[in-house]
Short mmCIF file of C-alpha atoms and ligand atoms in Angstrom, two decimals:
data_model
loop_
_atom_site.label_atom_id
_atom_site.label_comp_id
_atom_site.label_asym_id
_atom_site.label_seq_id
_atom_site.Cartn_x
_atom_site.Cartn_y
_atom_site.Cartn_z
CA UNK A 11 41.16 -5.81 -18.11
CA UNK A 12 38.03 -5.34 -20.15
CA UNK A 13 34.90 -4.74 -18.15
CA UNK A 14 31.92 -7.04 -18.80
CA UNK A 15 29.35 -6.45 -16.09
CA UNK A 16 28.86 -7.24 -12.42
CA UNK A 17 28.61 -11.04 -12.67
CA UNK A 18 31.88 -11.31 -14.46
CA UNK A 19 33.60 -8.98 -12.02
CA UNK A 20 32.20 -10.48 -8.81
CA UNK A 21 31.33 -14.07 -9.74
CA UNK A 22 33.35 -15.32 -6.78
CA UNK A 23 30.67 -13.86 -4.53
CA UNK A 24 27.62 -14.74 -6.61
CA UNK A 25 25.57 -17.94 -7.01
CA UNK A 26 26.70 -18.64 -10.57
CA UNK A 27 28.63 -21.52 -12.09
CA UNK A 28 30.44 -22.19 -15.37
CA UNK A 29 27.07 -23.35 -16.72
CA UNK A 30 25.32 -20.04 -16.05
CA UNK A 31 24.87 -18.12 -19.30
CA UNK A 32 25.78 -14.56 -18.40
CA UNK A 33 23.29 -12.06 -19.81
CA UNK A 34 24.88 -8.65 -19.39
CA UNK A 35 24.65 -5.15 -20.82
CA UNK A 36 27.85 -4.12 -19.00
CA UNK A 37 25.84 -2.88 -16.02
CA UNK A 38 27.55 -1.69 -12.84
CA UNK A 39 30.95 -0.01 -12.49
CA UNK A 40 29.13 3.28 -11.89
CA UNK A 41 31.02 6.34 -10.65
CA UNK A 42 31.29 7.53 -7.08
CA UNK A 43 31.15 11.30 -7.41
CA UNK A 44 32.46 13.52 -4.64
CA UNK A 45 29.68 15.95 -3.70
CA UNK A 46 31.53 19.08 -2.69
CA UNK A 47 28.54 21.22 -1.87
CA UNK A 48 26.49 18.55 -0.12
CA UNK A 49 29.55 17.82 2.02
CA UNK A 50 29.91 21.52 2.85
CA UNK A 51 26.35 21.61 4.17
CA UNK A 52 27.20 18.86 6.66
CA UNK A 53 30.51 20.36 7.76
CA UNK A 54 34.26 20.20 7.36
CA UNK A 55 34.95 16.62 8.30
CA UNK A 56 32.22 15.10 6.14
CA UNK A 57 32.88 13.72 2.69
CA UNK A 58 29.72 12.81 0.82
CA UNK A 59 29.93 10.69 -2.33
CA UNK A 60 27.17 10.00 -4.82
CA UNK A 61 26.93 6.46 -6.18
CA UNK A 62 25.36 7.48 -9.47
CA UNK A 63 23.36 4.42 -10.43
CA UNK A 64 21.50 6.41 -13.06
CA UNK A 65 24.48 5.64 -15.30
CA UNK A 66 23.59 1.96 -15.58
CA UNK A 67 22.56 0.82 -19.09
CA UNK A 68 18.82 1.27 -18.49
CA UNK A 69 19.31 4.23 -16.16
CA UNK A 70 18.82 2.64 -12.73
CA UNK A 71 20.39 0.25 -10.23
CA UNK A 72 17.82 -2.39 -11.19
CA UNK A 73 20.25 -3.58 -13.88
CA UNK A 74 22.58 -5.06 -11.25
CA UNK A 75 19.90 -7.40 -10.00
CA UNK A 76 18.39 -8.01 -13.40
CA UNK A 77 21.59 -9.39 -14.96
CA UNK A 78 21.51 -12.06 -12.24
CA UNK A 79 17.77 -12.74 -12.35
CA UNK A 80 17.68 -13.03 -16.14
CA UNK A 81 20.87 -15.11 -16.34
CA UNK A 82 19.43 -17.56 -13.80
CA UNK A 83 16.05 -17.62 -15.58
CA UNK A 84 17.82 -18.57 -18.80
CA UNK A 85 19.94 -21.16 -16.98
CA UNK A 86 16.78 -22.77 -15.59
CA UNK A 87 15.26 -22.82 -19.12
CA UNK A 88 12.46 -20.45 -18.26
CA UNK A 89 10.53 -19.19 -21.30
CA UNK A 90 9.10 -16.04 -19.77
CA UNK A 91 9.60 -13.61 -16.92
CA UNK A 92 7.08 -11.36 -15.20
CA UNK A 93 7.33 -8.37 -12.89
CA UNK A 94 5.26 -5.70 -11.21
CA UNK A 95 6.93 -2.35 -11.42
CA UNK A 96 6.91 1.31 -10.53
CA UNK A 97 8.84 1.62 -13.79
CA UNK A 98 12.53 0.89 -13.48
CA UNK A 99 12.20 -2.83 -12.83
CA UNK A 100 10.16 -3.18 -15.99
CA UNK A 101 12.61 -1.09 -18.03
CA UNK A 102 15.47 -3.28 -16.88
CA UNK A 103 13.61 -6.60 -17.16
CA UNK A 104 12.54 -5.69 -20.69
CA UNK A 105 16.07 -4.80 -21.79
CA UNK A 106 17.74 -7.92 -20.37
CA UNK A 107 14.93 -10.11 -21.69
CA UNK A 108 15.36 -8.62 -25.15
CA UNK A 109 19.01 -9.61 -25.03
CA UNK A 110 18.24 -13.16 -24.00
CA UNK A 111 15.11 -13.94 -26.07
CA UNK A 112 12.93 -14.36 -23.00
CA UNK A 113 9.36 -13.21 -23.18
CA UNK A 114 8.86 -10.36 -20.70
CA UNK A 115 5.54 -9.43 -19.12
CA UNK A 116 5.23 -6.30 -17.01
CA UNK A 117 2.31 -5.28 -14.86
CA UNK A 118 2.12 -1.58 -14.04
CA UNK A 119 -0.18 0.71 -12.07
CA UNK A 120 -2.05 2.72 -14.69
CA UNK A 121 -0.99 6.36 -14.95
CA UNK A 122 1.64 6.14 -12.21
CA UNK A 123 4.72 5.41 -14.29
CA UNK A 124 7.22 8.05 -15.40
CA UNK A 125 7.18 8.48 -19.18
CA UNK A 126 10.79 7.47 -19.79
CA UNK A 127 10.35 4.16 -17.99
CA UNK A 128 7.18 3.25 -19.84
CA UNK A 129 8.91 4.10 -23.13
CA UNK A 130 11.76 1.74 -22.25
CA UNK A 131 9.54 -1.24 -21.42
CA UNK A 132 7.65 -0.71 -24.67
CA UNK A 133 10.61 -0.21 -26.99
CA UNK A 134 12.37 -3.27 -25.57
CA UNK A 135 9.32 -5.23 -26.61
CA UNK A 136 7.85 -6.25 -23.26
CA UNK A 137 4.18 -7.19 -23.02
CA UNK A 138 3.03 -4.20 -20.97
CA UNK A 139 -0.21 -4.48 -19.03
CA UNK A 140 -1.57 -1.57 -16.98
CA UNK A 141 -3.94 -2.31 -14.12
CA UNK A 142 -6.46 -0.09 -12.43
CA UNK A 143 -4.67 -0.36 -9.11
CA UNK A 144 -1.39 0.58 -7.43
CA UNK A 145 2.02 -1.12 -7.29
CA UNK A 146 1.07 -3.29 -4.32
CA UNK A 147 -1.93 -4.66 -6.25
CA UNK A 148 0.31 -5.33 -9.25
CA UNK A 149 2.80 -7.23 -7.08
CA UNK A 150 0.04 -9.42 -5.60
CA UNK A 151 -1.15 -10.35 -9.09
CA UNK A 152 2.35 -11.10 -10.32
CA UNK A 153 3.04 -13.33 -7.31
CA UNK A 154 -0.18 -15.18 -7.96
CA UNK A 155 0.67 -15.72 -11.64
CA UNK A 156 4.26 -16.83 -11.00
CA UNK A 157 3.04 -19.41 -8.48
CA UNK A 158 0.49 -20.89 -10.87
CA UNK A 159 1.96 -20.49 -14.36
CA UNK A 160 5.35 -21.31 -15.91
CA UNK A 161 6.80 -17.81 -15.66
CA UNK A 162 9.67 -16.59 -13.50
CA UNK A 163 9.08 -13.59 -11.30
CA UNK A 164 11.89 -11.03 -11.42
CA UNK A 165 10.79 -8.65 -8.70
CA UNK A 166 13.22 -8.17 -5.84
CA UNK A 167 11.68 -11.06 -3.89
CA UNK A 168 13.55 -13.11 -6.48
CA UNK A 169 16.69 -13.82 -4.43
CA UNK A 170 18.99 -13.43 -7.44
CA UNK A 171 17.99 -9.78 -7.71
CA UNK A 172 19.37 -9.11 -4.23
CA UNK A 173 22.52 -11.06 -5.07
CA UNK A 174 23.21 -8.87 -8.10
CA UNK A 175 22.38 -5.65 -6.32
CA UNK A 176 24.80 -6.32 -3.47
CA UNK A 177 27.66 -5.71 -5.95
CA UNK A 178 27.13 -1.96 -5.47
CA UNK A 179 28.50 -2.32 -1.91
CA UNK A 180 31.46 -4.25 -3.26
CA UNK A 181 32.25 -1.48 -5.73
CA UNK A 182 32.07 1.17 -3.01
CA UNK A 183 34.24 -0.85 -0.64
CA UNK A 184 36.75 -1.59 -3.40
CA UNK A 185 36.91 2.11 -4.24
CA UNK A 186 37.67 3.29 -0.70
CA UNK A 187 39.54 0.17 0.42
CA UNK A 188 37.03 0.03 3.28
CA UNK A 189 33.35 0.65 3.99
CA UNK A 190 31.98 4.20 4.27
CA UNK A 191 30.86 5.26 7.75
CA UNK A 192 27.28 5.84 6.64
CA UNK A 193 25.35 4.70 3.61
CA UNK A 194 22.16 6.54 2.68
CA UNK A 195 19.58 5.39 0.15
CA UNK A 196 15.86 5.60 -0.69
CA UNK A 197 13.60 2.76 0.42
CA UNK A 198 10.63 1.53 -1.57
CA UNK A 199 10.19 -2.22 -1.62
CA UNK A 200 13.36 -2.34 0.49
CA UNK A 201 15.21 -4.76 -1.79
CA UNK A 202 18.11 -2.39 -2.29
CA UNK A 203 18.79 -1.63 1.37
CA UNK A 204 18.64 -5.40 1.94
CA UNK A 205 21.14 -5.97 -0.87
CA UNK A 206 23.59 -3.26 0.21
CA UNK A 207 23.61 -4.51 3.77
CA UNK A 208 24.13 -8.10 2.62
CA UNK A 209 27.02 -6.95 0.43
CA UNK A 210 28.74 -5.03 3.21
CA UNK A 211 28.31 -7.91 5.66
CA UNK A 212 29.75 -10.40 3.20
CA UNK A 213 32.75 -8.22 2.44
CA UNK A 214 33.27 -7.83 6.18
CA UNK A 215 33.18 -11.59 6.68
CA UNK A 216 35.80 -12.00 3.93
CA UNK A 217 37.87 -9.30 5.69
CA UNK A 218 37.78 -7.09 2.63
CA UNK A 219 36.66 -4.23 4.89
CA UNK A 220 37.48 -3.45 8.52
CA UNK A 221 34.14 -1.96 9.56
CA UNK A 222 30.46 -1.88 8.62
CA UNK A 223 28.56 1.28 7.68
CA UNK A 224 25.46 2.53 9.44
CA UNK A 225 22.58 2.20 6.99
CA UNK A 226 20.30 5.22 6.56
CA UNK A 227 17.13 4.44 4.60
CA UNK A 228 14.54 7.03 3.60
CA UNK A 229 10.92 6.65 2.60
CA UNK A 230 8.64 9.40 1.30
CA UNK A 231 6.36 10.61 4.09
CA UNK A 232 3.23 9.74 2.08
CA UNK A 233 4.53 6.21 1.56
CA UNK A 234 6.36 5.41 4.79
CA UNK A 235 5.00 2.08 6.07
CA UNK A 236 8.26 1.02 7.71
CA UNK A 237 8.59 4.28 9.62
CA UNK A 238 4.96 4.22 10.69
CA UNK A 239 4.87 0.52 11.44
CA UNK A 240 1.85 -0.42 9.34
CA UNK A 241 1.04 -0.85 5.60
CA UNK A 242 -0.19 2.26 3.80
CA UNK A 243 -3.32 1.55 1.74
CA UNK A 244 -2.99 4.52 -0.59
CA UNK A 245 0.67 5.54 -0.74
CA UNK A 246 1.20 9.00 -2.27
CA UNK A 247 4.38 10.75 -3.32
CA UNK A 248 5.84 12.49 -6.36
CA UNK A 249 8.72 10.02 -6.04
CA UNK A 250 6.90 7.27 -7.93
CA UNK A 251 9.77 4.77 -7.66
CA UNK A 252 9.24 4.58 -3.90
CA UNK A 253 5.46 4.88 -3.90
CA UNK A 254 4.98 1.59 -2.11
CA UNK A 255 2.65 0.89 0.79
CA UNK A 256 3.63 -2.64 1.74
CA UNK A 257 7.32 -3.35 1.03
CA UNK A 258 8.24 -6.91 0.06
CA UNK A 259 11.49 -6.83 2.07
CA UNK A 260 10.08 -4.98 5.08
CA UNK A 261 11.61 -7.28 7.70
CA UNK A 262 15.02 -7.31 6.03
CA UNK A 263 15.04 -3.52 6.01
CA UNK A 264 14.42 -3.49 9.75
CA UNK A 265 17.27 -5.97 10.19
CA UNK A 266 19.62 -3.76 8.16
CA UNK A 267 18.67 -0.78 10.28
CA UNK A 268 19.04 -2.60 13.58
CA UNK A 269 22.18 -4.60 12.84
CA UNK A 270 23.95 -1.54 11.44
CA UNK A 271 22.66 0.79 14.18
CA UNK A 272 21.31 3.02 11.45
CA UNK A 273 17.80 4.27 10.89
CA UNK A 274 14.86 4.34 8.52
CA UNK A 275 13.35 7.78 8.33
CA UNK A 276 11.02 9.72 6.10
CA UNK A 277 11.18 12.91 4.06
CA UNK A 278 8.38 15.02 2.62
CA UNK A 279 7.87 15.56 -1.10
CA UNK A 280 9.04 19.15 -0.63
CA UNK A 281 12.26 17.98 1.00
CA UNK A 282 12.75 15.46 -1.81
CA UNK A 283 12.24 18.11 -4.49
CA UNK A 284 14.58 20.54 -2.72
CA UNK A 285 17.34 17.90 -2.65
CA UNK A 286 16.59 16.94 -6.27
CA UNK A 287 17.03 20.54 -7.36
CA UNK A 288 20.10 21.01 -5.15
CA UNK A 289 21.87 18.07 -6.78
CA UNK A 290 21.07 19.32 -10.27
CA UNK A 291 21.85 22.98 -9.60
CA UNK A 292 24.84 22.66 -7.26
CA UNK A 293 26.46 19.34 -8.12
CA UNK A 294 25.56 18.98 -11.80
CA UNK A 295 24.02 15.58 -11.14
CA UNK A 296 20.54 14.82 -12.41
CA UNK A 297 18.76 11.98 -10.64
CA UNK A 298 15.13 11.05 -10.35
CA UNK A 299 13.08 12.35 -7.42
CA UNK A 300 13.09 9.03 -5.51
CA UNK A 301 16.89 9.02 -5.64
CA UNK A 302 17.06 12.45 -4.04
CA UNK A 303 15.41 11.04 -0.92
CA UNK A 304 18.87 9.83 0.12
CA UNK A 305 20.18 13.42 0.12
CA UNK A 306 16.97 14.91 1.53
CA UNK A 307 17.38 12.46 4.40
CA UNK A 308 20.96 13.56 5.04
CA UNK A 309 19.92 17.21 5.12
CA UNK A 310 17.09 16.42 7.50
CA UNK A 311 19.33 14.43 9.86
CA UNK A 312 21.94 17.17 9.70
CA UNK A 313 19.39 19.79 10.75
CA UNK A 314 18.31 17.68 13.67
CA UNK A 315 21.91 17.45 14.90
CA UNK A 316 22.26 13.74 14.13
CA UNK A 317 25.76 14.11 12.70
CA UNK A 318 27.13 16.43 15.37
CA UNK A 319 27.52 13.48 17.74
CA UNK A 320 29.65 11.60 15.19
CA UNK A 321 33.28 11.29 16.25
CA UNK A 322 36.27 11.00 13.92
CA UNK A 323 38.51 13.14 11.72
CA UNK A 324 36.98 12.24 8.39
CA UNK A 325 33.50 10.80 7.95
CA UNK A 326 32.67 9.20 4.63
CA UNK A 327 29.03 9.06 3.61
CA UNK A 328 27.91 7.37 0.40
CA UNK A 329 24.48 8.07 -1.06
CA UNK A 330 22.90 5.93 -3.74
CA UNK A 331 21.33 7.94 -6.52
CA UNK A 332 19.17 5.08 -7.72
CA UNK A 333 17.96 6.36 -11.10
CA UNK A 334 18.61 8.94 -13.82
CA UNK A 335 16.74 12.24 -13.91
CA UNK A 336 15.89 11.84 -17.59
CA UNK A 337 13.47 9.07 -16.67
CA UNK A 338 10.98 11.69 -15.56
CA UNK A 339 11.56 14.97 -17.42
CA UNK A 340 8.01 16.12 -16.71
CA UNK A 341 8.70 16.52 -13.02
CA UNK A 342 11.88 18.50 -13.71
CA UNK A 343 10.07 20.92 -15.97
CA UNK A 344 7.10 21.23 -13.63
CA UNK A 345 9.19 22.38 -10.68
CA UNK A 346 11.20 25.04 -12.55
CA UNK A 347 9.96 28.39 -13.88
CA UNK A 348 9.29 28.07 -17.66
CA UNK A 349 11.88 29.73 -19.92
CA UNK A 350 11.05 33.15 -21.42
CA UNK A 351 10.06 33.46 -25.05
CA UNK A 352 11.43 36.63 -26.70
CA UNK A 353 11.51 38.05 -30.24
CA UNK A 354 14.10 36.52 -32.61
CA UNK A 355 16.49 39.45 -32.17
CA UNK A 356 20.03 39.47 -30.74
CA UNK A 357 19.20 42.39 -28.46
CA UNK A 358 16.19 40.64 -26.97
CA UNK A 359 18.19 37.47 -26.28
CA UNK A 360 21.08 39.46 -24.73
CA UNK A 361 18.61 41.25 -22.48
CA UNK A 362 16.82 38.06 -21.46
CA UNK A 363 20.16 36.30 -20.83
CA UNK A 364 21.22 39.08 -18.47
CA UNK A 365 24.60 39.51 -20.18
C1 LIG B 429 13.35 0.61 -7.38
C2 LIG B 429 13.77 1.99 -7.05
C3 LIG B 429 13.88 2.46 -5.72
C4 LIG B 429 13.47 1.64 -4.55
O1 LIG B 429 14.29 0.53 -4.33
P1 LIG B 429 13.76 -0.69 -3.43
O2 LIG B 429 14.73 -1.75 -3.64
O3 LIG B 429 12.39 -1.01 -3.94
O4 LIG B 429 13.71 -0.17 -2.04
C5 LIG B 429 14.33 3.74 -5.51
N1 LIG B 429 14.67 4.55 -6.52
C6 LIG B 429 14.57 4.14 -7.81
C7 LIG B 429 14.95 5.10 -8.89
C8 LIG B 429 14.13 2.86 -8.11
O5 LIG B 429 14.03 2.50 -9.38
#
């Protein structure tokens, strides 16, 4: 059967009807990659899989939610959409808007957006506005505008975003024929952990899976309001996609943690970068720093003995790698030693290559 995006594949479980115009760029259907070396770190009985969401059409999981949000905006005859963004939401909103002739307005924190993401919003013809403030300020402004002007907000508080994003759980469950035992992912605004948990619960209620996973969410330690229990005024982390001090879906994230008997923890920027480099160097998978928080979290829990209490012959852990590494090449280059420059001579290259 030909694949045409997450709405088409999962429309049975989504709030769409025959009248909904489906705006798709064939998002979803991303690979689950077995992570041999990450698994080995945890131990023999663990099988860790990477849900590589960086392979979505705009390079992040945001496309799953955006196909729903934009399709519903078109169905309701909206003329324009607006979002605040740490980058990937705007890239995705801009692309899906371009496809549907909606005007797209994006409000970004000045200087805090990875280059690739900014390039995407611009080339897809969004009206990009940078503010002298952070993401949380941008979100407040966007909420204010969407309440008072005829524009549809497509941040993850838009319930259709969550609906689309829950399809990632469906794909994982369909792949294994059941839920994983644990699901790890980064937490910023907490829309994605909310969506995954909703997806797993729905599949469970339809008896498509026999168990529910424990949800493991990870914030960056400089932007960890849920872990600390209070909003962070000036969130700081190299993982710009999760640099959020006051998550929109805070309460839902706590529910996901509690209902699943999982946890929401935090990892330092150094731990995030170590996991980011590990994935690239040992697994051949390039994700953005925020995405690596899911693996950094696993490594941290493993060190603390969290997994040694887990019973069972084979434990399946899925980790969402939320975005592609190419979004932010600057950070990759800045954390690796620069390459040598040698004379244009075979001998010099052979020597430098260590052959
Ligand atoms: C949006 C985003 C996140 C955070 O997801 P939330 O739903 O806000 O928790 C993490 N990583 C990447 C790459 C993102 O684009």
